[in-house]
CSV table of C-alpha atoms and ligand atoms in Angstrom, one decimal:
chain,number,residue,atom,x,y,z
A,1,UNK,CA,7.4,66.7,69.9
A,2,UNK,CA,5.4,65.3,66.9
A,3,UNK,CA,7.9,62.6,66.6
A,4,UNK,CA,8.2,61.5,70.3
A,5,UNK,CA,3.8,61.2,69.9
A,6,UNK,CA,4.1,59.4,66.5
A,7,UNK,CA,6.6,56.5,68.2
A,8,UNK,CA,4.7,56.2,71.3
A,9,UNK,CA,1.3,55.8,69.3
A,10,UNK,CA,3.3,52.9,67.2
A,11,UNK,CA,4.1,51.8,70.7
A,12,UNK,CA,0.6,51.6,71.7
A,13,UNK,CA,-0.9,50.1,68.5
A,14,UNK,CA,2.0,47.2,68.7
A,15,UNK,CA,1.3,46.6,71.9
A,16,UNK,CA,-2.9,46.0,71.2
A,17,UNK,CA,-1.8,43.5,68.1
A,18,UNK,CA,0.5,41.6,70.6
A,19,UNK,CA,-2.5,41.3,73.0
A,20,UNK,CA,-4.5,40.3,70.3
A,21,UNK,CA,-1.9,38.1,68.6
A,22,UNK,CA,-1.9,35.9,72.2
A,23,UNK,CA,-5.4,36.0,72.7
A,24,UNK,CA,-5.7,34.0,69.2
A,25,UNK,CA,-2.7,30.9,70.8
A,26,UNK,CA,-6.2,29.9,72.9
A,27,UNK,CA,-8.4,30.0,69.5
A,28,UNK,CA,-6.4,28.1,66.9
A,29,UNK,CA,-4.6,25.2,66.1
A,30,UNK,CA,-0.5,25.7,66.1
A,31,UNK,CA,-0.4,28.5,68.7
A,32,UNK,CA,3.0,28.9,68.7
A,33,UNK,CA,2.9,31.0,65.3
A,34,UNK,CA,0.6,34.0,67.5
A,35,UNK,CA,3.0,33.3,70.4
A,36,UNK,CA,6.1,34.2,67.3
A,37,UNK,CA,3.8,36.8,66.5
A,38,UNK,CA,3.6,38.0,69.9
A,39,UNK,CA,7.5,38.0,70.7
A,40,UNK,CA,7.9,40.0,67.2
A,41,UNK,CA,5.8,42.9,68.3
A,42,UNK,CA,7.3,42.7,71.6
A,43,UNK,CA,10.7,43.1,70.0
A,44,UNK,CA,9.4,45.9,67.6
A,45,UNK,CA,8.1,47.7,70.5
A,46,UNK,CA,11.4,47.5,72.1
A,47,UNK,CA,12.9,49.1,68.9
A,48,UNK,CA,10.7,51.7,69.2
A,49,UNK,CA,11.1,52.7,73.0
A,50,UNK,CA,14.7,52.8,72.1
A,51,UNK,CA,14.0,55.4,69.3
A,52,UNK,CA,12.0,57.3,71.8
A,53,UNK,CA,14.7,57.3,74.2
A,54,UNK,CA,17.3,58.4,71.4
A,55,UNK,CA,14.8,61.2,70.5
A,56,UNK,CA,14.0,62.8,74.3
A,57,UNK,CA,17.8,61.8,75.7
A,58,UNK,CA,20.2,62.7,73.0
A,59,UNK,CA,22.8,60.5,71.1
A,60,UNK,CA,24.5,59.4,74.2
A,61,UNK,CA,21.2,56.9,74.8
A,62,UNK,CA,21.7,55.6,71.4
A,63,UNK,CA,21.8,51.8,71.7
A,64,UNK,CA,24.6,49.9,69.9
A,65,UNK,CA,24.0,49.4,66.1
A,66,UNK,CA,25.0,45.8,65.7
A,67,UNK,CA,22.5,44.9,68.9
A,68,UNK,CA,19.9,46.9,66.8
A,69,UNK,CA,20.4,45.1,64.0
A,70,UNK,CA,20.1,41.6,65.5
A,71,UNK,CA,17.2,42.3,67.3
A,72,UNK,CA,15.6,43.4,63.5
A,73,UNK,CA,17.0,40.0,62.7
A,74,UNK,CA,15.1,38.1,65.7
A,75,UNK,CA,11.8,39.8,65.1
A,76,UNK,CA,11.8,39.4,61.4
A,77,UNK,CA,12.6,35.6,62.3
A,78,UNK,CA,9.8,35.5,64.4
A,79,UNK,CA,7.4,36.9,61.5
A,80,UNK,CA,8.7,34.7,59.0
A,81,UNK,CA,8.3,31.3,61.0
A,82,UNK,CA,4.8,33.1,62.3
A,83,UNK,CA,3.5,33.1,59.0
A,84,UNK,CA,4.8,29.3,58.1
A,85,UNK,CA,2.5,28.2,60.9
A,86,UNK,CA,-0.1,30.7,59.7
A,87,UNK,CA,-0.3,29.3,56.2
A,88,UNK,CA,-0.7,25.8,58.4
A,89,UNK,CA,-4.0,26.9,60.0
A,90,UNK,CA,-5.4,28.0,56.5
A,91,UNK,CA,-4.4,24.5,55.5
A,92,UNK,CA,-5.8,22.6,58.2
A,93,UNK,CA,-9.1,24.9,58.6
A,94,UNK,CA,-9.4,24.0,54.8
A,95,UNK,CA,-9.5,20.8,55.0
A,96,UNK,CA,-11.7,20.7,57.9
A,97,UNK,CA,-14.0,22.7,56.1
A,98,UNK,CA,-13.7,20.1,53.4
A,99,UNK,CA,-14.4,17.1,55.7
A,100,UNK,CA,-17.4,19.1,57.4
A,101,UNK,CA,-19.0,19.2,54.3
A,102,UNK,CA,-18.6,15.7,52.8
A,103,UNK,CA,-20.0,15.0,56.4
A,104,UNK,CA,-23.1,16.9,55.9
A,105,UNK,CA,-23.2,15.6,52.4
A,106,UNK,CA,-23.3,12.0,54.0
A,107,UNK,CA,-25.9,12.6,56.7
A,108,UNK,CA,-28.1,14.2,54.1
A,109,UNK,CA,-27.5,11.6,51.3
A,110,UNK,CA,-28.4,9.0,54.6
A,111,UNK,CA,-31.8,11.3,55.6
A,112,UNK,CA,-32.8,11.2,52.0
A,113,UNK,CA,-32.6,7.5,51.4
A,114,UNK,CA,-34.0,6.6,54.9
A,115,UNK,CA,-36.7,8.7,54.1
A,116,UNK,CA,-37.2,7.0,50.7
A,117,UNK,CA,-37.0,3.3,52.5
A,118,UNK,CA,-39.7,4.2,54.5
A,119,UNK,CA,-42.0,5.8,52.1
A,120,UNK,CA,-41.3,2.3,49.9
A,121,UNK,CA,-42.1,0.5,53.1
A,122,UNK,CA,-45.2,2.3,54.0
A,123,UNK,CA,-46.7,2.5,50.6
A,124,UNK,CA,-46.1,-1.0,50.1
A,125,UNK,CA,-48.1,-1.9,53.3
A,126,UNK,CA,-50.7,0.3,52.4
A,127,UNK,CA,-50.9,-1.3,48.8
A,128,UNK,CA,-50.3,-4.8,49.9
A,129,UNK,CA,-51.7,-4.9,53.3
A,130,UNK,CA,-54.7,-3.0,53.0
A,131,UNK,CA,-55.7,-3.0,49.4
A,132,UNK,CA,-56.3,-6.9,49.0
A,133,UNK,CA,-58.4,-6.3,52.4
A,134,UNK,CA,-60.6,-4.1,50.5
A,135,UNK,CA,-61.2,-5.8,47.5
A,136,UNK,CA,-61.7,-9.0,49.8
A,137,UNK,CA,-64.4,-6.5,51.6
A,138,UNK,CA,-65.7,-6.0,48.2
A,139,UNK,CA,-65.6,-8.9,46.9
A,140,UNK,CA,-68.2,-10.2,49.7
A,141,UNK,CA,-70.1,-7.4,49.1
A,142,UNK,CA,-70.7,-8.4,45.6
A,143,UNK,CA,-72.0,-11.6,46.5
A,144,UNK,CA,-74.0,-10.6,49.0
A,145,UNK,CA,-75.2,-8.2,46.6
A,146,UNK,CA,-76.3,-11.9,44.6
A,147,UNK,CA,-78.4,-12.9,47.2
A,148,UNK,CA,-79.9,-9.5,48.2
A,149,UNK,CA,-83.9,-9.3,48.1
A,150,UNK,CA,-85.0,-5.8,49.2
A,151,UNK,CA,-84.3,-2.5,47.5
A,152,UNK,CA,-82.9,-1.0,50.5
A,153,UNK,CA,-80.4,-3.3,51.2
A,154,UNK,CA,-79.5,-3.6,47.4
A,155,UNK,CA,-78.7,0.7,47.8
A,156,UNK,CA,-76.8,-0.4,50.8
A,157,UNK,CA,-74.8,-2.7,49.0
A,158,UNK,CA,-74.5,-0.4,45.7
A,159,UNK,CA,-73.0,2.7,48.3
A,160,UNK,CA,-70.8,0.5,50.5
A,161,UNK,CA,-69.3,-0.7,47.4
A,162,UNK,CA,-68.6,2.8,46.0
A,163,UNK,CA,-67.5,4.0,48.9
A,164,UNK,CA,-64.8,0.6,49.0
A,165,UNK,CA,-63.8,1.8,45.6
A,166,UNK,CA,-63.1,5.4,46.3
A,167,UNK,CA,-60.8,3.9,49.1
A,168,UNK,CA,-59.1,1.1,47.0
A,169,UNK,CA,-59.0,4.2,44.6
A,170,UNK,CA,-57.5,6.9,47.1
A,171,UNK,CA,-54.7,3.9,48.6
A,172,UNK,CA,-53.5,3.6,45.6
A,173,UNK,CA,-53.0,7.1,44.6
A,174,UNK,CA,-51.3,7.6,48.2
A,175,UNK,CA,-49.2,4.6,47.7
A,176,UNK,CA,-48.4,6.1,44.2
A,177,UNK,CA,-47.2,9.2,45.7
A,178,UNK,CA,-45.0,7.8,48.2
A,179,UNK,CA,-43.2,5.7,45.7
A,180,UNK,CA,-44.2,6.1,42.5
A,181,UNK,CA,-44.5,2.5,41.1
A,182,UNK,CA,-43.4,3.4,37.7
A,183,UNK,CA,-40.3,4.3,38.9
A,184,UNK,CA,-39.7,1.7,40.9
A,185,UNK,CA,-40.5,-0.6,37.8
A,186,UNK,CA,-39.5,1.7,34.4
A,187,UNK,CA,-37.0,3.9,35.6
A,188,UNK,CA,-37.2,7.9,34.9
A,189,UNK,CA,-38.4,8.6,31.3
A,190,UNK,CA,-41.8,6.7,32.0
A,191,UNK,CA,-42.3,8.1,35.5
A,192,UNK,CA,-42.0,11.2,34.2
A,193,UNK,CA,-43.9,11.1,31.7
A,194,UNK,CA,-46.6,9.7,33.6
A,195,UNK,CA,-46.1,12.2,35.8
A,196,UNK,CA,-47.1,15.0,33.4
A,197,UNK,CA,-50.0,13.3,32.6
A,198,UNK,CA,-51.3,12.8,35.5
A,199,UNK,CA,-50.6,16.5,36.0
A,200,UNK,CA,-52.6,17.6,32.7
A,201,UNK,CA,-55.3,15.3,33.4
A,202,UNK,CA,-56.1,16.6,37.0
A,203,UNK,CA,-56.0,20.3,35.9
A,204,UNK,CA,-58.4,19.6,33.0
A,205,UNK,CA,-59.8,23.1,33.2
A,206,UNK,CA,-56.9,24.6,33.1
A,207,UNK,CA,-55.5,26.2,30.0
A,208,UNK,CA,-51.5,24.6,30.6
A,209,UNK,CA,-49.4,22.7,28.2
A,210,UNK,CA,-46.6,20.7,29.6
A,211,UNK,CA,-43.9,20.1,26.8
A,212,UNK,CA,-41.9,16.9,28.0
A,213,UNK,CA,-38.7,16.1,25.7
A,214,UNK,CA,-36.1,13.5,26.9
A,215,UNK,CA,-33.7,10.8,25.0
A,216,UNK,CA,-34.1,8.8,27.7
A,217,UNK,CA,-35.5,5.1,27.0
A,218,UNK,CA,-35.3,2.3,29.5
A,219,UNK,CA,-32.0,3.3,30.9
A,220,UNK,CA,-31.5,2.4,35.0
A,221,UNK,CA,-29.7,4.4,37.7
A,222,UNK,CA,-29.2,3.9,41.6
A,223,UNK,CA,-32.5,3.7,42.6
A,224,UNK,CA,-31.3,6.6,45.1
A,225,UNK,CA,-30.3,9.5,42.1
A,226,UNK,CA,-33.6,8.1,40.0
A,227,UNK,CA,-35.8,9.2,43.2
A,228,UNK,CA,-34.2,12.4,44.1
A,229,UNK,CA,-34.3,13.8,40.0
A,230,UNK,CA,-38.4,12.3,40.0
A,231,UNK,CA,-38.9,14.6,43.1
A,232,UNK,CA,-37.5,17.1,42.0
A,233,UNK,CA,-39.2,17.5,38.2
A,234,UNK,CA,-41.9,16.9,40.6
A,235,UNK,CA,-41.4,20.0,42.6
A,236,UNK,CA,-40.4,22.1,39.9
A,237,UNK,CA,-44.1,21.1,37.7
A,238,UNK,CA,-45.5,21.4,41.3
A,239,UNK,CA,-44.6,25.0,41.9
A,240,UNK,CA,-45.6,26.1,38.3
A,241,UNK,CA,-48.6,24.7,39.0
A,242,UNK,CA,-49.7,26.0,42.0
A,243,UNK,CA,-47.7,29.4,42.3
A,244,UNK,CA,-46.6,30.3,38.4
A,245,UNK,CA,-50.7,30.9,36.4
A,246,UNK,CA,-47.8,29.5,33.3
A,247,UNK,CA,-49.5,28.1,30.2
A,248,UNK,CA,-46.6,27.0,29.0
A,249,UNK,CA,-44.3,24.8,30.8
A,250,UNK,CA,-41.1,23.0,29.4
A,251,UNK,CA,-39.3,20.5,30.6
A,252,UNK,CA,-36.2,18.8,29.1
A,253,UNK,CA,-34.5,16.2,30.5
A,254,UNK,CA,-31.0,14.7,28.7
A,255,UNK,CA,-28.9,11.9,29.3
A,256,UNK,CA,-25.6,12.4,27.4
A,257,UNK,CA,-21.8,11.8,28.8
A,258,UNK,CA,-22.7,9.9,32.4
A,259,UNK,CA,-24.8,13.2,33.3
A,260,UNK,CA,-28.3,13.6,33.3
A,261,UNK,CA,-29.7,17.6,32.8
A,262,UNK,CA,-32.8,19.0,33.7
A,263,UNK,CA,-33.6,21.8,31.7
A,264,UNK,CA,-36.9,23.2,33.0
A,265,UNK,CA,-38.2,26.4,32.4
A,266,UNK,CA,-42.3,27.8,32.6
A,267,UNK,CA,-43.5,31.4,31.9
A,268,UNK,CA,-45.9,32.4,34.6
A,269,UNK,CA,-45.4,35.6,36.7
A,270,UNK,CA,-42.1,34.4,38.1
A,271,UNK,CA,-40.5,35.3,41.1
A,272,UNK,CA,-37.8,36.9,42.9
A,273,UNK,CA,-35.5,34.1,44.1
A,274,UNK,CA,-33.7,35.5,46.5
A,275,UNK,CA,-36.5,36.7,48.2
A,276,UNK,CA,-38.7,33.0,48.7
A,277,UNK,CA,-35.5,31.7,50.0
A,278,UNK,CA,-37.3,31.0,53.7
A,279,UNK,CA,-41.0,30.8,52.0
A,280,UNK,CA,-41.1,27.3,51.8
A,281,UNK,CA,-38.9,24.0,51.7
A,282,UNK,CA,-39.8,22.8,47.9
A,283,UNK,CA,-36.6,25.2,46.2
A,284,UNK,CA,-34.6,25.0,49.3
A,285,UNK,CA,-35.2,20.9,49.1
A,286,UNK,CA,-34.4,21.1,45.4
A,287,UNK,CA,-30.8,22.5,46.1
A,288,UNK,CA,-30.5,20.5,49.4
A,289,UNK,CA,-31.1,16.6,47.4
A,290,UNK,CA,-29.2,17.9,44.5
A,291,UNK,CA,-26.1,18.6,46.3
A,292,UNK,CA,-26.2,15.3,47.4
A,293,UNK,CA,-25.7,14.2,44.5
A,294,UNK,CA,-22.9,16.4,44.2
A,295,UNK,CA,-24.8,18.1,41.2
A,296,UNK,CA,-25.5,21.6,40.4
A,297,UNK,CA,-28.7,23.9,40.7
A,298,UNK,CA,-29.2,26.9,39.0
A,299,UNK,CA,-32.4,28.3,39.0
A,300,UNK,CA,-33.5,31.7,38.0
A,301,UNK,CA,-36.1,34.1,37.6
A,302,UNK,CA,-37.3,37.4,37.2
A,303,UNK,CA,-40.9,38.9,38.3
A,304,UNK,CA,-43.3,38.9,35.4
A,305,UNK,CA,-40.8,37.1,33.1
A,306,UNK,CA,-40.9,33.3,33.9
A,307,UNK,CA,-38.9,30.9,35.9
A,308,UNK,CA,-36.1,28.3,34.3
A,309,UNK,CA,-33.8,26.2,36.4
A,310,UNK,CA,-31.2,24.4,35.0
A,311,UNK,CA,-29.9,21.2,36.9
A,312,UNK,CA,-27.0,18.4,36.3
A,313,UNK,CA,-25.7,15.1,38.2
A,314,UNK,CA,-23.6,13.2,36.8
A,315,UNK,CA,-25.0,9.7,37.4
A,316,UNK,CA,-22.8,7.6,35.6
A,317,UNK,CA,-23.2,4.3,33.3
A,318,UNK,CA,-26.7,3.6,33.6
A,319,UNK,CA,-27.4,0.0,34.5
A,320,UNK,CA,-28.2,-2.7,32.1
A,321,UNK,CA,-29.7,-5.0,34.3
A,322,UNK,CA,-31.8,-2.9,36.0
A,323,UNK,CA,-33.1,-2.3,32.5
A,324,UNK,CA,-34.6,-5.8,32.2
A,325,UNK,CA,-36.8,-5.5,35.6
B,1,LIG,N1,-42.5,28.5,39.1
B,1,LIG,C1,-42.8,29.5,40.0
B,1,LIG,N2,-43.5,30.6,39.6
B,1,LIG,C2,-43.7,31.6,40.5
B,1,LIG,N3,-43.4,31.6,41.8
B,1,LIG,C3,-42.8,30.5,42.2
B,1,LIG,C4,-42.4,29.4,41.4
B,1,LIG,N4,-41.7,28.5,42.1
B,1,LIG,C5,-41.7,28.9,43.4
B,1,LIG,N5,-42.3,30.1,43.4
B,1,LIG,C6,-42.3,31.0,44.6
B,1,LIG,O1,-41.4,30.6,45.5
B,1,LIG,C7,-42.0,30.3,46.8
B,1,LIG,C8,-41.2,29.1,47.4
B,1,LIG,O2,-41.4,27.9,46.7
B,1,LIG,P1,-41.2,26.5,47.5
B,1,LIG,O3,-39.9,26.6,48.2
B,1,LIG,O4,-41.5,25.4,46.5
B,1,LIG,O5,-42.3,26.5,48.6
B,1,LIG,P2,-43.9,26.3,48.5
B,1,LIG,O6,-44.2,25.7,47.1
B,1,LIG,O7,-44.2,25.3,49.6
B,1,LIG,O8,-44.6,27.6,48.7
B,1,LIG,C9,-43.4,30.0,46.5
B,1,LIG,O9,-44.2,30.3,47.6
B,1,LIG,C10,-43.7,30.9,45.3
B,1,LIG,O10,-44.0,32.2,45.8
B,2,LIG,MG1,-43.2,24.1,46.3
């Protein structure tokens, strides 16, 4: 009795993988391996309603051995070209996974530099277009300033003018941001260093040291990595600024074999990374431009001990005539 339940459960549970093996000939590539599949566990079940037979009828229902053993023959066929065609879908889903990702690779690489041009193009406007405007609106202020007779006028003049500078002022700063001029002109090493001035010297009150080290001199790289690794040193001095209370923040940046590494670290009240994954874009934006540079990210931290992150591209030659802009 036990055996006659055991076959027809292996009955049953054949019969459920065949269903499922030609449910999957409408959900992958090279069907015919679940159709194989399929006619193997139709031919196993058939094996195993003739045991079931032998066991409730007697030996006189016992099917011929040589016919036994050719259907074992057929349904191990079955299996064995089944899995060929398998090991073809792994393939091809492979290297469609591949191909997905140097897609998504392009399309950011694309997003990043259009969104570069047009922050060039825009601060350029606003420093070219605007800012000799203002001076020109200056300018005549100042000798208007010449010919001016009464005091109140004169304090007219004197705030018009201040409030022209803070503008000129302000348009360049915003220009500055959206495409840091240095960079454009003096490649990495400068902008970053200017950078981390610029960071010291509008934090005056606070108690932080930034500890810049690089052996980078005038060297030049596409325009598109130089941008991507200023944002990002940018981000990283960014967050420890605003989110770390550091006093302390390093940042190393090395140009040896065709790869540049940023070796950045700071040691404020760190965080938990795994947890400010959806908080904001800046870390997420750090990974996101790095891998399009096909370069890696590794940053970590732990609550009340710091933060470090630890990034490499490999840029390649760096170019000489770039170097002489
Ligand atoms: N250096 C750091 N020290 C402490 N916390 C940090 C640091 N960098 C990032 N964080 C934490 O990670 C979060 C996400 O950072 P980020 O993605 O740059 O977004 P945002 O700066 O806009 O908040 C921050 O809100 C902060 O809590
Ligand atoms: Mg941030």
């Amino acid at each position: 009795m036990i055996l006659q339940v055991l076959i027809i459960i292996s009955i049953a549970l054949q019969l459920v993988a065949a269903v499922v093996a030609i449910r999957l000939t409408r959900v992958t590539k090279y069907n015919i391996s679940w159709l194989l599949f399929t006619l193997g566990l139709v031919l196993m079940c058939m094996i195993r309603l003739s045991e079931y037979i032998y066991v409730v009828g007697g030996r006189e229902w016992h099917l011929p051995p040589h016919f036994m053993a050719w259907v074992g023959v057929v349904t191990s066929l079955c299996f064995a070209v089944g899995m060929f065609y398998v090991g073809k879908i792994i393939h091809s889903t492979r290297r469609l996974n591949y191909q997905r990702k140097l897609t998504e690779r392009r399309i950011l690489t694309t997003v990043l530099r259009t969104e570069e041009t047009e922050r060039l193009n825009f601060s350029k406007e606003l420093h070219d277009g605007l800012g000799p405007l203002l001076s020109s609106a200056r300018m005549s202020l100042g000798e208007l300033a010449k010919n001016c007779s009464s005091k109140e006028d004169a304090e007219l003049i004197a705030n018009t003018t201040y409030v022209i500078d803070e503008a000129i002022r302000s348009i360049r700063e915003i220009s500055n941001k959206l495409s840091p001029h240095t960079l454009n002109s003096f490649g990495l090493s400068r902008a970053v260093s200017n950078f981390v001035n610029k960071t010291i010297s509008i934090n005056p009150n606070r108690n932080v040291e930034i500890r810049f080290d690089t052996n980078l001199k005038t060297e030049r790289f596409d325009p598109n990595v130089e941008v991507i690794l200023y944002r990002v040193i940018g981000e990283l001095i960014n967050n420890s600024m605003k989110h770390s209370g550091a006093t302390l923040l390093t940042l190393g940046l090395t140009y040896a074999d065709d790869t540049v590494t940023i070796d950045y670290s700071d040691n404020g009240k760190g965080f938990d990374t795994a947890a400010v994954l959806d908080t904001g874009m800046g870390l997420s934006n750090i990974t996101s431009r790095i891998q399009s540079l096909k370069g890696t990210v590794e940053i970590t931290s732990e609550r009340g001990k710091g933060m470090s992150a630890h990034i490499s591209v490999n840029v390649g030659h760096s170019d000489e005539r770039r170097q002489k802009l």
